[in-house]
mmCIF file of C-alpha atoms and ligand atoms in Angstrom:
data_model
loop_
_atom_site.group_PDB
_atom_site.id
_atom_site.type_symbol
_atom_site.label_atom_id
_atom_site.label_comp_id
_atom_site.label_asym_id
_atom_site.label_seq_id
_atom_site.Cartn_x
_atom_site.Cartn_y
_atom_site.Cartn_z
ATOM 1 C CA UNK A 2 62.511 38.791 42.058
ATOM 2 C CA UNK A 3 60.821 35.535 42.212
ATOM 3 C CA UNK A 4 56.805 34.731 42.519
ATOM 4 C CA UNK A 5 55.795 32.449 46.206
ATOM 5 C CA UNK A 6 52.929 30.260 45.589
ATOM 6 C CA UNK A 7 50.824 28.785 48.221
ATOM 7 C CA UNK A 8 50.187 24.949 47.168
ATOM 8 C CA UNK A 9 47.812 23.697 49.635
ATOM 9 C CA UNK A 10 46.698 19.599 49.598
ATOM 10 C CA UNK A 11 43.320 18.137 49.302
ATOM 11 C CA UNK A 12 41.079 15.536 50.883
ATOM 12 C CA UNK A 13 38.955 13.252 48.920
ATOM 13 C CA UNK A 14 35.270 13.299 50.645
ATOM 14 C CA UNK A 15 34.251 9.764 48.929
ATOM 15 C CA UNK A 16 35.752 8.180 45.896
ATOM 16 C CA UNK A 17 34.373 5.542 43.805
ATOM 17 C CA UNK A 18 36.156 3.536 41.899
ATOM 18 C CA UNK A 19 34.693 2.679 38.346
ATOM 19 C CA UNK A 20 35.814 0.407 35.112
ATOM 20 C CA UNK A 21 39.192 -0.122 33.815
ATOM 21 C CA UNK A 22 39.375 1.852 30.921
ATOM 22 C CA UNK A 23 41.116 0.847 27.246
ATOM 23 C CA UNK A 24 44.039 3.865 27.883
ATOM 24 C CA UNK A 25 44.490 1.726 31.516
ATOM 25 C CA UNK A 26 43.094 4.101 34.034
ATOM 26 C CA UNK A 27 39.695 3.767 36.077
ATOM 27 C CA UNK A 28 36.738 5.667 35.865
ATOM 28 C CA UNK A 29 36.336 7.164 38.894
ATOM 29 C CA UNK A 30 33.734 9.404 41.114
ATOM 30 C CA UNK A 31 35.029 12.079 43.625
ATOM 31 C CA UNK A 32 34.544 14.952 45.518
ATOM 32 C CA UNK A 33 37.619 16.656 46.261
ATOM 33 C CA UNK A 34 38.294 19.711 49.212
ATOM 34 C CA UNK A 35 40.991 21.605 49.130
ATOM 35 C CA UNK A 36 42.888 22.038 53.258
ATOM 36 C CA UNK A 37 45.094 24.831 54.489
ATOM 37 C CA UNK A 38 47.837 22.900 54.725
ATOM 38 C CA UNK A 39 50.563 23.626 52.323
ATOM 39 C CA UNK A 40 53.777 23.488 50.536
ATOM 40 C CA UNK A 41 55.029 26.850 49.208
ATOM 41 C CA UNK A 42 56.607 27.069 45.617
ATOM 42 C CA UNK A 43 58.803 29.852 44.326
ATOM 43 C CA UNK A 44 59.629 30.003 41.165
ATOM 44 C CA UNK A 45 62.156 32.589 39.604
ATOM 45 C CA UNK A 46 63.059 33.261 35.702
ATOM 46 C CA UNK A 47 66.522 34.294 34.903
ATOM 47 C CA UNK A 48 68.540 34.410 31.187
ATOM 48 C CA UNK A 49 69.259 30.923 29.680
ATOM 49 C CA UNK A 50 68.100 27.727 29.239
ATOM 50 C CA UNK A 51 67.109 25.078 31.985
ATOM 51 C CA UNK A 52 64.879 23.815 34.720
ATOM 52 C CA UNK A 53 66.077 23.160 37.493
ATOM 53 C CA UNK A 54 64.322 21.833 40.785
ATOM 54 C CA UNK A 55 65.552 22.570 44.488
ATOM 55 C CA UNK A 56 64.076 20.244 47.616
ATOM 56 C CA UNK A 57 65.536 19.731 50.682
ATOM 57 C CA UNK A 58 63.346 16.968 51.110
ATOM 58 C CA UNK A 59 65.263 13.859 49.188
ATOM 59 C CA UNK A 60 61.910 11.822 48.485
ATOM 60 C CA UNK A 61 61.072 14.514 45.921
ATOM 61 C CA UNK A 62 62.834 13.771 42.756
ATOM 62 C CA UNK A 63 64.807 16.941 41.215
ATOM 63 C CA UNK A 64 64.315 15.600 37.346
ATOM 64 C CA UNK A 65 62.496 15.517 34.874
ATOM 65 C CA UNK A 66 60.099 13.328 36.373
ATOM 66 C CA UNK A 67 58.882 15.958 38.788
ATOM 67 C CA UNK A 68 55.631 17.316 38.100
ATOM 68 C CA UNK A 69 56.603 20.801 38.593
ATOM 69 C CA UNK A 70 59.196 20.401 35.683
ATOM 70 C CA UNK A 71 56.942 18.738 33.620
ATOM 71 C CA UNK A 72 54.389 21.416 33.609
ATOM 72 C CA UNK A 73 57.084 23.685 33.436
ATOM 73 C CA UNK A 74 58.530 22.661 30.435
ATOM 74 C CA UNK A 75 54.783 22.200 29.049
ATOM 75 C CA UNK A 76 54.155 25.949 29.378
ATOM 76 C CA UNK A 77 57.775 27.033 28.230
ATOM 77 C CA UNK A 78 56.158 25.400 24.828
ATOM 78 C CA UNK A 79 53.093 26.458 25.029
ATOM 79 C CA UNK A 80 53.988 30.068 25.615
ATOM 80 C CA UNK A 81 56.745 29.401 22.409
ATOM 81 C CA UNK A 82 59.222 31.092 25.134
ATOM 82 C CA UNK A 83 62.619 30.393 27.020
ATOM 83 C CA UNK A 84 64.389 30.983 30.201
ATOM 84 C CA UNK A 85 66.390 29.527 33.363
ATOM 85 C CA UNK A 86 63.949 28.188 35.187
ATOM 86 C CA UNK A 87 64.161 28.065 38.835
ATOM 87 C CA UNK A 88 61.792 25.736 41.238
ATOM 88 C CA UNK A 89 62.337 25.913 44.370
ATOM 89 C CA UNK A 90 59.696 23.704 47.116
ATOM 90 C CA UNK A 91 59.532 24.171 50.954
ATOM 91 C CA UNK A 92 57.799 21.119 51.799
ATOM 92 C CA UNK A 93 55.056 20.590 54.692
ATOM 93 C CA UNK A 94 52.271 18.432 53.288
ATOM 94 C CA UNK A 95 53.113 14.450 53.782
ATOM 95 C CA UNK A 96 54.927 13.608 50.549
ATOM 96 C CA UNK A 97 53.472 10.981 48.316
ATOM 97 C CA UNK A 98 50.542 10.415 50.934
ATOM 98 C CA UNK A 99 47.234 10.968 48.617
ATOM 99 C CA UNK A 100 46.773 14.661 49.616
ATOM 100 C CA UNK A 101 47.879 15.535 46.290
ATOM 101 C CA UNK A 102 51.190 17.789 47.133
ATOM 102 C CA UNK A 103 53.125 16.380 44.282
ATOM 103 C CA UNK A 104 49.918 17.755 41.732
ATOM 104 C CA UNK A 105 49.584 20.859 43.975
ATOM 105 C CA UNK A 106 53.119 21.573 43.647
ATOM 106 C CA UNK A 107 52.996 21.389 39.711
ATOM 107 C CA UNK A 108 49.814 23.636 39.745
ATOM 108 C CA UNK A 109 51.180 26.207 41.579
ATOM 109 C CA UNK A 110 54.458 26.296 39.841
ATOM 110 C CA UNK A 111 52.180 27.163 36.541
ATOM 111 C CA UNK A 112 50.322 30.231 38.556
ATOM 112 C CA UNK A 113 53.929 31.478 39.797
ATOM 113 C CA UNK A 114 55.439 30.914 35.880
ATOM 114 C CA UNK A 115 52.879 32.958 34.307
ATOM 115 C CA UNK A 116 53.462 35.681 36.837
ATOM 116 C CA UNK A 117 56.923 35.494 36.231
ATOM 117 C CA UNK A 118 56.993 35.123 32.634
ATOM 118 C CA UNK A 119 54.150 38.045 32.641
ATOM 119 C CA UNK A 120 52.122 35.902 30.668
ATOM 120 C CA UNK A 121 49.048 34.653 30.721
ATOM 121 C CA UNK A 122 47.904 30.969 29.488
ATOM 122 C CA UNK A 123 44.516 30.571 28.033
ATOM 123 C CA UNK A 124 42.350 29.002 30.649
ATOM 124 C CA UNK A 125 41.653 25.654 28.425
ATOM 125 C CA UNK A 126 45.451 25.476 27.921
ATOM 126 C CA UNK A 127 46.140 25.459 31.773
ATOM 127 C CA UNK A 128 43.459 22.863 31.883
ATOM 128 C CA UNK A 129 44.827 20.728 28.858
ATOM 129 C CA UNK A 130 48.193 20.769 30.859
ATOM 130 C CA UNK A 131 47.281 20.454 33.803
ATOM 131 C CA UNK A 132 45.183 17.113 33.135
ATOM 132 C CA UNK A 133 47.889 15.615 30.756
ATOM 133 C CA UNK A 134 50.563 15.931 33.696
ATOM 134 C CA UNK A 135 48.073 13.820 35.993
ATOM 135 C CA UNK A 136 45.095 13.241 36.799
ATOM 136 C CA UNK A 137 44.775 15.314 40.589
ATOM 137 C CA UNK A 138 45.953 18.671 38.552
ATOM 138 C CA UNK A 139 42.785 20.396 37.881
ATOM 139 C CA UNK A 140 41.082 20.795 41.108
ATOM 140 C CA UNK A 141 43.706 22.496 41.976
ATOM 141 C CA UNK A 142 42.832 25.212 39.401
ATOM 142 C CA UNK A 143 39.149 25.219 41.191
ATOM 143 C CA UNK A 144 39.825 25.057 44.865
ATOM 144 C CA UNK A 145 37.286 24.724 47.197
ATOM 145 C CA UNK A 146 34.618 21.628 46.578
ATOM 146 C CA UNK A 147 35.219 20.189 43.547
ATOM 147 C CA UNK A 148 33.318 17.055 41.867
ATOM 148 C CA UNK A 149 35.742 14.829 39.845
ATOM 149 C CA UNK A 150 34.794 12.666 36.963
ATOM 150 C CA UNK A 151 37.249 10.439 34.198
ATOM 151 C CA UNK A 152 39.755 9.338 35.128
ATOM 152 C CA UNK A 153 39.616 12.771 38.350
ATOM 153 C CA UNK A 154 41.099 15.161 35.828
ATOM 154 C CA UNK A 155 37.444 16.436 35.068
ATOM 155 C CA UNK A 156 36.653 18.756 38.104
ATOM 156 C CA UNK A 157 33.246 20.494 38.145
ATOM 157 C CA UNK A 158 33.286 23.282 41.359
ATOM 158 C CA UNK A 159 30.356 22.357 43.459
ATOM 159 C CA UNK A 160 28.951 24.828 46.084
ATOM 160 C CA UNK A 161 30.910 25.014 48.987
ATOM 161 C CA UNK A 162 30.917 23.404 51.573
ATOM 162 C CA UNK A 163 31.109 25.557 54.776
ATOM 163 C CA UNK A 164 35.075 24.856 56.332
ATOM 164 C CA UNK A 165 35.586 22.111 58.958
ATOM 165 C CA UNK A 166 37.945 21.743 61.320
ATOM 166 C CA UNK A 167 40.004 18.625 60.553
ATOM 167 C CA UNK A 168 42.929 16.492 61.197
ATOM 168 C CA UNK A 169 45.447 14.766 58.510
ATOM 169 C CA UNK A 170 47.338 11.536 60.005
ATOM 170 C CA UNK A 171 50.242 10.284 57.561
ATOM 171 C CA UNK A 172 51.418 6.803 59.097
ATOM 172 C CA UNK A 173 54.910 6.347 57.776
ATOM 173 C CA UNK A 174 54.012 3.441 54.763
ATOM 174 C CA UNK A 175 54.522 3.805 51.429
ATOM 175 C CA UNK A 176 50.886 3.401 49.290
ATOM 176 C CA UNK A 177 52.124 2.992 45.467
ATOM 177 C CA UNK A 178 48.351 4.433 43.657
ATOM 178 C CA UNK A 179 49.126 2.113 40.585
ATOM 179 C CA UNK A 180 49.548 -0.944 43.134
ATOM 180 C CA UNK A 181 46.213 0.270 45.157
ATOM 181 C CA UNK A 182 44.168 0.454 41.596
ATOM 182 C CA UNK A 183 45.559 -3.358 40.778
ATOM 183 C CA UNK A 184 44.661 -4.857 43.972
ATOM 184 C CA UNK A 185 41.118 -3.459 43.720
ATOM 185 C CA UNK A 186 41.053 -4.659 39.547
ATOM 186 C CA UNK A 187 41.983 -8.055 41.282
ATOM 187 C CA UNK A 188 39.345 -8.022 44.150
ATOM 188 C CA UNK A 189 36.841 -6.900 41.553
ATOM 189 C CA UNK A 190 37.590 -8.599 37.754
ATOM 190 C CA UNK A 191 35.903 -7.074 35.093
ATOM 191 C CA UNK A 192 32.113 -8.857 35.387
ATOM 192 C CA UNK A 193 32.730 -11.547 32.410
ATOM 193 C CA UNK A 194 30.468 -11.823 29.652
ATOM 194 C CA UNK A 195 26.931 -13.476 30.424
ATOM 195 C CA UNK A 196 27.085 -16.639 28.519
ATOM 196 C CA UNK A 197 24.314 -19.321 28.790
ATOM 197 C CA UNK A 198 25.906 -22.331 31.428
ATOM 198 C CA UNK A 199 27.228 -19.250 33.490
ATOM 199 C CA UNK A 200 26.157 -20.508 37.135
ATOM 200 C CA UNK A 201 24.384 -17.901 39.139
ATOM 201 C CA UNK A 202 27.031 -18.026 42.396
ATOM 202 C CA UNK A 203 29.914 -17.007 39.795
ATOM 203 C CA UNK A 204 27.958 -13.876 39.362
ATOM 204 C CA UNK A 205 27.759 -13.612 42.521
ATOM 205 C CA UNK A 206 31.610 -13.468 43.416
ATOM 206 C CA UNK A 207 32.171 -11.060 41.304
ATOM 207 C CA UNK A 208 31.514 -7.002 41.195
ATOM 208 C CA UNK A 209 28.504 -6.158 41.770
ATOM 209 C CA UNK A 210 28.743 -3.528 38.841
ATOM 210 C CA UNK A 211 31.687 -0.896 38.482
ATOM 211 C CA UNK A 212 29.131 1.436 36.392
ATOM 212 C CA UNK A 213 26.083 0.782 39.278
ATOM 213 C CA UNK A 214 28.315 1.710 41.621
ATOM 214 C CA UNK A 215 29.458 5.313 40.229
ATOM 215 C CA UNK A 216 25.692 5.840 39.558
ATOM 216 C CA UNK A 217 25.181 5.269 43.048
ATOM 217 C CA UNK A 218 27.718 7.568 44.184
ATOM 218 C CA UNK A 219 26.096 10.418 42.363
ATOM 219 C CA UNK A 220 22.737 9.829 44.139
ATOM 220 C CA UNK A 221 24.534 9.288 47.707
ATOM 221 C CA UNK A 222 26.589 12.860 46.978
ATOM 222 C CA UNK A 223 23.228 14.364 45.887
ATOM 223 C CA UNK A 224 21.379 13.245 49.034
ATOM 224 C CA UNK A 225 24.058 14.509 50.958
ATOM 225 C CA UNK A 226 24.156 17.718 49.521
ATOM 226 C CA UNK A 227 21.253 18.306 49.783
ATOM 227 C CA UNK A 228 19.817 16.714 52.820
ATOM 228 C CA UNK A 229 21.198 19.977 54.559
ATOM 229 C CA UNK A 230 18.793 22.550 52.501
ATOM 230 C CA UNK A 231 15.297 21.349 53.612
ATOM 231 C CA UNK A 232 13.425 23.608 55.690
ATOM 232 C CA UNK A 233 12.753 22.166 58.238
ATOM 233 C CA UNK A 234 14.784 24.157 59.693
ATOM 234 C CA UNK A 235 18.596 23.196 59.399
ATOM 235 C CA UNK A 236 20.737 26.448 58.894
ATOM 236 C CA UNK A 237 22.142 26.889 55.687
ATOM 237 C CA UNK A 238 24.966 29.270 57.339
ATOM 238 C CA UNK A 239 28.064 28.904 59.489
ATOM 239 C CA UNK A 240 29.046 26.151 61.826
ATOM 240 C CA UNK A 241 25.578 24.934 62.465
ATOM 241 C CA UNK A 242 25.768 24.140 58.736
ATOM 242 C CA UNK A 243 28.482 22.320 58.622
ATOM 243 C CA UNK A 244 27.885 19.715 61.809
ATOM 244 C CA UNK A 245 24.609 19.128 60.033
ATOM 245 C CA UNK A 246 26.725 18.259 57.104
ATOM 246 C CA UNK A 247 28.941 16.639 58.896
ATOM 247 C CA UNK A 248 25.921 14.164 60.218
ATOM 248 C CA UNK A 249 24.999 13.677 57.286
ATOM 249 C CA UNK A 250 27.795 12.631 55.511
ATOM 250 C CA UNK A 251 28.392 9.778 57.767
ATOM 251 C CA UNK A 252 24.272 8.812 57.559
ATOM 252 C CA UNK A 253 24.803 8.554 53.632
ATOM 253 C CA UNK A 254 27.764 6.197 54.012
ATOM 254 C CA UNK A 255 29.531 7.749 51.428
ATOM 255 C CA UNK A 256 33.004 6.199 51.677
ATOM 256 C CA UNK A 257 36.343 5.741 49.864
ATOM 257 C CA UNK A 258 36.960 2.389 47.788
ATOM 258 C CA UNK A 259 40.351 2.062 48.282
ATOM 259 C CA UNK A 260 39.901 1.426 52.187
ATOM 260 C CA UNK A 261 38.470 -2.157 51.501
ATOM 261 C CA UNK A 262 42.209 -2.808 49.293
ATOM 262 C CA UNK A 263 44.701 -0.550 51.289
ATOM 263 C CA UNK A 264 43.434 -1.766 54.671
ATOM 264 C CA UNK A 265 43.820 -5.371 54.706
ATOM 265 C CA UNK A 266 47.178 -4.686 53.220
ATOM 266 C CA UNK A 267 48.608 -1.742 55.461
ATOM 267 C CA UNK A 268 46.591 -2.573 58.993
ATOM 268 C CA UNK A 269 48.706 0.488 60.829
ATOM 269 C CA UNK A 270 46.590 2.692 58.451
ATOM 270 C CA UNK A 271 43.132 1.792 59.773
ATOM 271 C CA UNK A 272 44.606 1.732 63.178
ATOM 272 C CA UNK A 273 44.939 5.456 62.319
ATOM 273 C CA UNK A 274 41.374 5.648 61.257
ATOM 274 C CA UNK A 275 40.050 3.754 64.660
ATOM 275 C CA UNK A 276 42.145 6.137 66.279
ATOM 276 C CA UNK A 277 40.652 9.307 64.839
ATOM 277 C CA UNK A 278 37.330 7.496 65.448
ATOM 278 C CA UNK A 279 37.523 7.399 69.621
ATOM 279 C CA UNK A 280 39.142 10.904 69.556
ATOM 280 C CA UNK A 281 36.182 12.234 68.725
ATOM 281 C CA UNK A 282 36.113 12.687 65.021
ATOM 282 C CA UNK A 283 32.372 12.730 63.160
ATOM 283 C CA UNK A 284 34.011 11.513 59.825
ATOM 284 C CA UNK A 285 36.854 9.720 58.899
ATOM 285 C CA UNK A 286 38.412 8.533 55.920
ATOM 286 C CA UNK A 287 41.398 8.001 53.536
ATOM 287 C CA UNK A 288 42.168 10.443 51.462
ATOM 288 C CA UNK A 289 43.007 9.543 48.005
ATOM 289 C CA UNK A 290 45.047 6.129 47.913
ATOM 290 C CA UNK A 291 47.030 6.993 51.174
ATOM 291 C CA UNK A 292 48.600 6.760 53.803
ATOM 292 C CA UNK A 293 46.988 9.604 54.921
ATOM 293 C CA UNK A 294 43.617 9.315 56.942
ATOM 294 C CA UNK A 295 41.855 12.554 57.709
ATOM 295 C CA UNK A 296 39.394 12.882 60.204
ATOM 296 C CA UNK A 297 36.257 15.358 60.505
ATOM 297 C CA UNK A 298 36.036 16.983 63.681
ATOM 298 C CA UNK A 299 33.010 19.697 65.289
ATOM 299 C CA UNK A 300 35.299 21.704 66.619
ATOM 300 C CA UNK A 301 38.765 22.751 66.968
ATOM 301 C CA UNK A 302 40.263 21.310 70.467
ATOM 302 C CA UNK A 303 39.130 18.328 69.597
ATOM 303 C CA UNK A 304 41.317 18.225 66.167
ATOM 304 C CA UNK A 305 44.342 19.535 68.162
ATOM 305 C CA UNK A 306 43.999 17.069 70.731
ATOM 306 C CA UNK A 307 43.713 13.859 68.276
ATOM 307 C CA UNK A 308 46.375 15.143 66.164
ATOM 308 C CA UNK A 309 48.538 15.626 69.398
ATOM 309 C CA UNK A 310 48.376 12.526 70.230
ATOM 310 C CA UNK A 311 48.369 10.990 66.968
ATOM 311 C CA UNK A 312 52.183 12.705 67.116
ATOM 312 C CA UNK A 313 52.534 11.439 70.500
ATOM 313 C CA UNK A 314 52.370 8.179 69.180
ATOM 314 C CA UNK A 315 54.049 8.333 66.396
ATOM 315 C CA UNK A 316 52.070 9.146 63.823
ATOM 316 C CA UNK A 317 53.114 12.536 62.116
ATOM 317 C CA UNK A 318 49.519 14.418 62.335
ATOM 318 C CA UNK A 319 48.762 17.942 62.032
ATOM 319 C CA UNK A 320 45.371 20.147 62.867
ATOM 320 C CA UNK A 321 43.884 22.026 60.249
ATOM 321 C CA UNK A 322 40.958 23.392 58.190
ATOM 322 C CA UNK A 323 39.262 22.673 54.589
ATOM 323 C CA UNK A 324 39.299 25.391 52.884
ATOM 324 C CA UNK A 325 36.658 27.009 50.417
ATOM 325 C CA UNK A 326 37.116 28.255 47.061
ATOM 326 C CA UNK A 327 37.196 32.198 48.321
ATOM 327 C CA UNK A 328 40.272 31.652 50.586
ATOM 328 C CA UNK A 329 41.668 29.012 48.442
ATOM 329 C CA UNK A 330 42.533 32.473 45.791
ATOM 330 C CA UNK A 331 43.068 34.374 48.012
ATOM 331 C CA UNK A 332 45.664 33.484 49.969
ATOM 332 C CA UNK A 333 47.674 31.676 46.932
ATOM 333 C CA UNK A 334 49.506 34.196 46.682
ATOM 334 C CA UNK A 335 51.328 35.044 50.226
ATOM 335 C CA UNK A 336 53.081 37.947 48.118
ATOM 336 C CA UNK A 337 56.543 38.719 45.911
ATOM 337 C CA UNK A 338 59.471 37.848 47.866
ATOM 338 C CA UNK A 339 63.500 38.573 46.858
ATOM 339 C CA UNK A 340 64.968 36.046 45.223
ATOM 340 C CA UNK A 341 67.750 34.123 47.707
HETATM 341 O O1 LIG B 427 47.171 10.484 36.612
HETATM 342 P P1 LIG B 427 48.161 10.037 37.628
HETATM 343 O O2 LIG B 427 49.574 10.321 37.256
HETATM 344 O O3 LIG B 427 47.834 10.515 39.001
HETATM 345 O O4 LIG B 427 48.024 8.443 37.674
HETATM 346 C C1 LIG B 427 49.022 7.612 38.205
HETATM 347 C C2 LIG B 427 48.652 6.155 37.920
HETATM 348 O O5 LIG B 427 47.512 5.771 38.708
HETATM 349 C C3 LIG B 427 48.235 5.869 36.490
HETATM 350 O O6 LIG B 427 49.336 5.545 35.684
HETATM 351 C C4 LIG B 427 47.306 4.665 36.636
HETATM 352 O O7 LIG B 427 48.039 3.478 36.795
HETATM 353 C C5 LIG B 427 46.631 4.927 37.974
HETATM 354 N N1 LIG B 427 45.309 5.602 37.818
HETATM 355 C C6 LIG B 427 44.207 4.856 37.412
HETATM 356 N N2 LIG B 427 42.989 5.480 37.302
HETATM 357 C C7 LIG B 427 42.851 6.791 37.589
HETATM 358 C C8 LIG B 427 43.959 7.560 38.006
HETATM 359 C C9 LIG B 427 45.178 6.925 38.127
HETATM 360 O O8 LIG B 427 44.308 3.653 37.160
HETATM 361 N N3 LIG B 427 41.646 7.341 37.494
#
């Protein structure tokens, strides 16, 4: 027998990037939502010794460095237990394209081990794993909305939001996320020191405050979130819901830094997101560091017909949904299949 996993991808609704911290990541702000789109992961314990990681995609690595190893072998020593370890990953999400497949894939190959190895971590184990593997682990162990804080590996579930119809655009370009995080430490340098013949247009050049802005995210995400619960007379139910959200997203502004570093570097990316724009979308964004732009749409021919011709024109694009926390659990688990 082996244990299928689900491992859908997520979309980053706003991301601020914050300070360089002493252990070299960034502080950062996010809200992250989980899409139907997914990989599926099965995962299959025999007698012996051994991981071992099957892809037919070759841009997934089938070592050690692989997430899905690495949190493998993490519970393996956690759980003080041993086995042949099979991993096997049908791919679907874009693959290194900031929709978080690669930390998806490693999350649901620790749901799929316990089940296999009948046993069960303790949650703050899962979480101590999950976060030490990388830092887009943990939401997926929330689903659904999910506020993240450090360096993203601190997820908080937020209520959530209603599901949207949406499309995901990968243009084929590489984004490194280390590369994207150095370009925006050089467009923003740490604010020196305020020393006495500082000149007030240095100031000027530089950030206007890595800490001001996170602050300001959390007020934009609050006045989003709840712009949508005053009465005067919004719904708070069902699709009505959710274009008022939608609205209101794009009147708080709330937007992903890495757009003002990735685009001027990779201009076939915002094409993608002007695109998306005169197809109709309400919202559109990057997700994560890239390449993949999702857009926002009100309803669902209008995601199918931007994503068709997204394809059309080369762009691989696909038409989907976010999806809340509810469905997110329940259909993880597509059910125990015979092992090939
Ligand atoms: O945690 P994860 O493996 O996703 O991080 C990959 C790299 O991205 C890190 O080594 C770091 O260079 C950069 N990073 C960062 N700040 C974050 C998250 C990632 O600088 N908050």
């Amino acid at each position: 027998m082996a244990t299928s996993v689900r491992s859908f991808g997520k979309i980053n609704l706003g991301l601020k990037i914050g300070p360089l911290r002493e252990d070299g990541f960034h502080e950062l702000r996010t809200i992250y939502q989980t899409i139907a789109l997914s990989d599926t992961v099965r995962v299959d314990v025999s007698k012996g010794v051994g991981i071992e990681i099957v892809c037919k995609d070759n841009r997934v690595p089938c070592d050690e460095s692989n997430t899905c190893w690495r949190v493998a072998d993490r519970i393996l020593r956690s759980l003080k237990t041993r086995g042949k370890i099979r991993i096997a990953i049908e791919k679907r999400l874009p693959v290194q394209g900031g929709v978080g497949a690669a930390s998806s894939n490693a999350v649901a190959t620790m749901m799929a081990l316990e089940k296999e190895l009948k046993q069960q971590l303790p949650p703050e184990e899962r979480l101590r794993i999950a976060s030490e593997v990388g830092s887009d682990l943990p939401l997926f162990l929330m689903g659904g909305t999910v506020l993240g804080t450090g360096r993203g590996e601190q997820v908080y579930p937020l209520e959530d939001l209603p599901s949207f119809h949406c499309v995901i655009a990968t243009p084929k370009v590489g984004v490194s996320t280390p590369a994207a995080f150095a370009d925006w430490d050089k467009k923003w340098p740490a604010k020196p020191a305020k020393s006495t013949d500082q000149k007030l247009t240095d100031l000027k050049l530089t950030d206007p405050g890595s800490s001001d802005r996170i602050s300001m995210f959390s007020r934009t995400v609050y006045e989003w979130l709840n712009g949508s619960y005053t009465p005067t007379g919004v719904p708070s139910k069902g699709w009505d819901r959710a274009e008022a959200l939608l609205l209101d997203l794009v009147r708080t502004g709330i937007e992903n830094d890495f757009e003002s570093v990735v685009f001027p570097k990779y201009p076939a990316i915002r094409e993608v997101k002007r695109a998306l724009e005169h197809s109709g979308a309400k919202y559109v964004s990057l997700s994560g560091s890239g390449s993949t732009v999702y857009g926002l749409f009100a309803d669902q021919e209008s995601a199918a017909t931007a994503a068709h011709k997204l394809t059309e024109s080369d762009v691989p694009a696909q038409a989907t949904v976010t999806l809340p926390r509810e469905e997110y659990w329940k259909e993880l688990f597509p059910g125990r299949v015979n092992a090939a």
